[in-house]
PDB file of C-alpha atoms in Angstrom:
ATOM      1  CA  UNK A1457      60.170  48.702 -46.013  1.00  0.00           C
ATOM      2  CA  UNK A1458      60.349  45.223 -44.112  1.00  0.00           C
ATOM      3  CA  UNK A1459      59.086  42.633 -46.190  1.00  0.00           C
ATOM      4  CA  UNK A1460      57.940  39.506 -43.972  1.00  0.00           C
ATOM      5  CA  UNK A1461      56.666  35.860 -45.650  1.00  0.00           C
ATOM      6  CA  UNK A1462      57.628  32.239 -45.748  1.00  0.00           C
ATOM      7  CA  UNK A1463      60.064  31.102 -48.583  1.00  0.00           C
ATOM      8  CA  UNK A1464      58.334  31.040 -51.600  1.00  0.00           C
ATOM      9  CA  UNK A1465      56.004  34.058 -50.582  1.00  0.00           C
ATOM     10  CA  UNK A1466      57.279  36.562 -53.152  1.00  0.00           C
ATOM     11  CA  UNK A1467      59.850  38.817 -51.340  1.00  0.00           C
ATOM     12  CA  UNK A1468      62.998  39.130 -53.297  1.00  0.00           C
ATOM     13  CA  UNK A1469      60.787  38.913 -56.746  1.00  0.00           C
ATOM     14  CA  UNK A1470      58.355  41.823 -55.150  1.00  0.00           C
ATOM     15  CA  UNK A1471      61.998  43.838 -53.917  1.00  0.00           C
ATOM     16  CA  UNK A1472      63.600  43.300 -57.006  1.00  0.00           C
ATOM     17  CA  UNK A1473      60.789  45.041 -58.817  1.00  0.00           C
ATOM     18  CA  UNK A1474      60.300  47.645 -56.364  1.00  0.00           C
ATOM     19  CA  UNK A1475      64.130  48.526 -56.549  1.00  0.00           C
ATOM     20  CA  UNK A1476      64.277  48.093 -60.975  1.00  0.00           C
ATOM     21  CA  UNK A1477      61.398  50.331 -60.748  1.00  0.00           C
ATOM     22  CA  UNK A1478      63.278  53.361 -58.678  1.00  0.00           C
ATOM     23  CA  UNK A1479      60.686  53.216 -55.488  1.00  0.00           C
ATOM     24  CA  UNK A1480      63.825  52.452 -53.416  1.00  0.00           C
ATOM     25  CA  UNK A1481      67.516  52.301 -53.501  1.00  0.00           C
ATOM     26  CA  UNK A1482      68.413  49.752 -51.356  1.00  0.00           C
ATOM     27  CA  UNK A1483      67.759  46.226 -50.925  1.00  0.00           C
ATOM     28  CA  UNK A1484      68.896  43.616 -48.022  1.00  0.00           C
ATOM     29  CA  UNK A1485      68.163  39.821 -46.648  1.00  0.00           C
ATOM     30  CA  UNK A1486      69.917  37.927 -44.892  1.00  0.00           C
ATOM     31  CA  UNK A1487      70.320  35.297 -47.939  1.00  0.00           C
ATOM     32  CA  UNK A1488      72.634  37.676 -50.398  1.00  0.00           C
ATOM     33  CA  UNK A1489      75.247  36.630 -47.030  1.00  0.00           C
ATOM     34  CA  UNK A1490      75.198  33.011 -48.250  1.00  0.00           C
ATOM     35  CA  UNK A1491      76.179  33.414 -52.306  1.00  0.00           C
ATOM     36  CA  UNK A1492      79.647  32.344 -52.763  1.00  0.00           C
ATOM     37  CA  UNK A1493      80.384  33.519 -55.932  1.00  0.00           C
ATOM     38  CA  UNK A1494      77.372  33.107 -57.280  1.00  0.00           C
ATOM     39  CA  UNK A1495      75.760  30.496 -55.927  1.00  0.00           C
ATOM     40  CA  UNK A1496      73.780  29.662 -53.020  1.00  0.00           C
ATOM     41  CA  UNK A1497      75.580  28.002 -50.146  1.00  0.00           C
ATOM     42  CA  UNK A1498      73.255  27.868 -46.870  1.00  0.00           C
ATOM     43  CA  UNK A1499      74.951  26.475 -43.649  1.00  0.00           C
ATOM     44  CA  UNK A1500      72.688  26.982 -40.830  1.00  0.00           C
ATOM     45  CA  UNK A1501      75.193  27.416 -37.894  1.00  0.00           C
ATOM     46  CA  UNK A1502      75.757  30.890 -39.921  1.00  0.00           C
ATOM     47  CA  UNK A1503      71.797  32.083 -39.840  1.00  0.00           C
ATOM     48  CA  UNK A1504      72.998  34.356 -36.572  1.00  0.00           C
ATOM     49  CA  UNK A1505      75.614  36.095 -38.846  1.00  0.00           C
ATOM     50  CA  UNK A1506      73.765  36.237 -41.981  1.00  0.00           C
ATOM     51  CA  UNK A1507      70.829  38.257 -40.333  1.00  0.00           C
ATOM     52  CA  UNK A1508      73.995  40.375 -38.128  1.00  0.00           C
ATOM     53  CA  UNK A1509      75.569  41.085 -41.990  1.00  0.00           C
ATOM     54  CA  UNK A1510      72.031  42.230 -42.866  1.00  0.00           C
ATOM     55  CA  UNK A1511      71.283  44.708 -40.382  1.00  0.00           C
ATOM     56  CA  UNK A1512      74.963  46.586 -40.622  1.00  0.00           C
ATOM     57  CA  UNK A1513      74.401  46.517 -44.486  1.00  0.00           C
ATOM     58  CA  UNK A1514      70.430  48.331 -43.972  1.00  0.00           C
ATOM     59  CA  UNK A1515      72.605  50.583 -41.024  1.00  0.00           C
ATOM     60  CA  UNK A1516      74.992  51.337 -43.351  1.00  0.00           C
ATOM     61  CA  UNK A1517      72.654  52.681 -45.870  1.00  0.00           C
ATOM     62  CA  UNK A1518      70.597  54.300 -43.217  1.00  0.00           C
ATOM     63  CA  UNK A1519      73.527  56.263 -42.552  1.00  0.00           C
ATOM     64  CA  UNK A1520      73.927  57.666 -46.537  1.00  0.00           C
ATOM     65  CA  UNK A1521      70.337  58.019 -45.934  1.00  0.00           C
ATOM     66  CA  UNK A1522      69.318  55.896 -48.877  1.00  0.00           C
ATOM     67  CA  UNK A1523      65.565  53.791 -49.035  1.00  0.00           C
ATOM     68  CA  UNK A1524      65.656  50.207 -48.172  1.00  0.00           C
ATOM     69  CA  UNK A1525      64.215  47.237 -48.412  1.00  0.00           C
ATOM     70  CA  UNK A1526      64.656  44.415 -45.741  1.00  0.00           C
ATOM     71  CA  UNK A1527      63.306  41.425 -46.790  1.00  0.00           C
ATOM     72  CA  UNK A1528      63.932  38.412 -44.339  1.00  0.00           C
ATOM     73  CA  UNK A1529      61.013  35.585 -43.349  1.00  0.00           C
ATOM     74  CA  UNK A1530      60.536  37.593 -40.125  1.00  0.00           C
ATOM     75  CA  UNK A1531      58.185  34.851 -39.022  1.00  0.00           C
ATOM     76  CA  UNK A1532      58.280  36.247 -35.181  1.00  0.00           C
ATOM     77  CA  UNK A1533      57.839  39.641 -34.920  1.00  0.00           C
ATOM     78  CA  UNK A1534      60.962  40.096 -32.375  1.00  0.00           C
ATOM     79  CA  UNK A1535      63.064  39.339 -35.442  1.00  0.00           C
ATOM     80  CA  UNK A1536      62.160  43.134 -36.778  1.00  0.00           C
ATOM     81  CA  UNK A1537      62.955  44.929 -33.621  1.00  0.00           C
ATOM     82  CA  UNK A1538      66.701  45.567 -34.664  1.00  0.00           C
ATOM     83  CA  UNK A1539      65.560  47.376 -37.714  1.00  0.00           C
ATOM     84  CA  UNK A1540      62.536  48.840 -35.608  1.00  0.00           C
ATOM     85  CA  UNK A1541      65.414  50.158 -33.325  1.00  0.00           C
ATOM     86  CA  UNK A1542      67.819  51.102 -36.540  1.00  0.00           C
ATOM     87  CA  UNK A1543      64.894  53.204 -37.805  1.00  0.00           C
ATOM     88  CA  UNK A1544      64.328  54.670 -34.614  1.00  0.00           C
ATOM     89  CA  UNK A1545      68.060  56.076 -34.481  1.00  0.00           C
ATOM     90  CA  UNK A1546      68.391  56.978 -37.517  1.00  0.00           C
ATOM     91  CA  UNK A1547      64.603  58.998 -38.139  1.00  0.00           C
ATOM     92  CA  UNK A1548      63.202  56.574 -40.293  1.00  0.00           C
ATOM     93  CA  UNK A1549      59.257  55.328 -40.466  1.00  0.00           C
ATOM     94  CA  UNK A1550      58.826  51.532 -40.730  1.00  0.00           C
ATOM     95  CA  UNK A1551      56.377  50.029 -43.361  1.00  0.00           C
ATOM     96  CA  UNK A1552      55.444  46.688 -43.635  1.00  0.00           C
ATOM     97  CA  UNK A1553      54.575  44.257 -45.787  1.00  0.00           C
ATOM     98  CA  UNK A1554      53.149  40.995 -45.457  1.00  0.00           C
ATOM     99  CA  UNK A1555      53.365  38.167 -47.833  1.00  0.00           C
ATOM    100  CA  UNK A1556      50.415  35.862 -46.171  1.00  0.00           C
ATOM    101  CA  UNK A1557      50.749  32.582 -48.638  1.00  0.00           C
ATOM    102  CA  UNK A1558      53.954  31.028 -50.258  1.00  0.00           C
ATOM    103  CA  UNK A1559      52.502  31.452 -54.315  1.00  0.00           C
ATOM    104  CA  UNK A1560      56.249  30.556 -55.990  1.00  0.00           C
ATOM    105  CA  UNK A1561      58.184  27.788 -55.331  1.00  0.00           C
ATOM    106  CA  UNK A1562      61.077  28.650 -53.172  1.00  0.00           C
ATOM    107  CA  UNK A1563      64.373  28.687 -54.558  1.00  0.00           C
ATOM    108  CA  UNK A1564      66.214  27.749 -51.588  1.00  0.00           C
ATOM    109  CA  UNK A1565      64.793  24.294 -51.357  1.00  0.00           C
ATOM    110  CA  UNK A1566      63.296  24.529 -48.081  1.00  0.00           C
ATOM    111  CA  UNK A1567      61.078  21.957 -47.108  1.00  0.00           C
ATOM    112  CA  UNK A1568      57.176  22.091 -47.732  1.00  0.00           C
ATOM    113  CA  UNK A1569      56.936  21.233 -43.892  1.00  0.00           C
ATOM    114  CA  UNK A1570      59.125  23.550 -42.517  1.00  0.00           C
ATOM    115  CA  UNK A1571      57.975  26.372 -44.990  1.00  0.00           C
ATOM    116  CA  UNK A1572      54.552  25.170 -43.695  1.00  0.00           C
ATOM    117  CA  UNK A1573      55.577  25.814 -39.818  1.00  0.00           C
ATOM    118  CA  UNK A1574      57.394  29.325 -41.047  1.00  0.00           C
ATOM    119  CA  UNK A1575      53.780  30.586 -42.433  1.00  0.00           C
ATOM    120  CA  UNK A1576      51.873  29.484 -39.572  1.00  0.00           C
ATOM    121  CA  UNK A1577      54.004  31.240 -37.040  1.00  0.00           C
ATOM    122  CA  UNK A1578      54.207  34.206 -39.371  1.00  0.00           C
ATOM    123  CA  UNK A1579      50.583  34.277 -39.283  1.00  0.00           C
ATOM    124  CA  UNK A1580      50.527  33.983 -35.607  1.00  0.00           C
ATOM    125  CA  UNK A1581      52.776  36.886 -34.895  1.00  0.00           C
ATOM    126  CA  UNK A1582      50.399  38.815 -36.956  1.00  0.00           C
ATOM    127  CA  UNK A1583      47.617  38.073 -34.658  1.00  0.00           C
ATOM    128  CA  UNK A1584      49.748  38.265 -31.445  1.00  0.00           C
ATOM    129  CA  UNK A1585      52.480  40.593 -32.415  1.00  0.00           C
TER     130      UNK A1585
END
């Protein structure tokens, strides 16, 4: 399951709830690689190896053949091809889920403008894919 929406939207709350209640095994995003023990560090220049770490962890539990949750902002839809691909090699069917309108506040502190810009191009990938 690929979870897509802007901070704020729902995802870890909705994974965390789909993983307590046994639905799935697994659960990913690209965030868990910026917790240093604990708490949540973000440094941008890492963003390329925080979404890397996040793919080998949903490969490596593709391998024991466990179910997974991937929940990232995937505002662009080119951002899911690697797990499109992973899921591809490894005999897996891709749902989706969308998370259309930020309803919590986010817990990363992200801007209101730039989660603003993150939901519009989310929603434009959905109409342009």
């Amino acid at each position: 399951l690929l979870i897509r929406g802007a901070p704020g939207s729902g995802k870890t709350t909705i994974a965390t709830k789909l993983i307590e209640s046994r639905l799935f095994e697994k659960h990913f995003e690209a965030d868990q690689y910026f917790y240093e023990e604990e708490e949540y560090v973000f440094r941008p220049e890492l963003l390329p190896k925080a979404h890397r770490y996040c793919q080998e962890c949903v490969e490596a539990a593709m391998r024991l053949e466990q179910s997974i949750i991937a929940s990232n902002t995937f505002t662009d839809y080119w951002q899911m091809k690697p797990y499109f691909n992973l899921a591809s090699k490894y005999g897996y069917t891709v749902q989706e889920m969308i998370l259309c309108e930020p309803i919590f506040e986010n817990v990363h502190g992200v801007p209101k403008e730039k989660v603003q810009k993150m939901q519009e191009r989310l929603i434009e990938s959905m109409c342009h894919g």
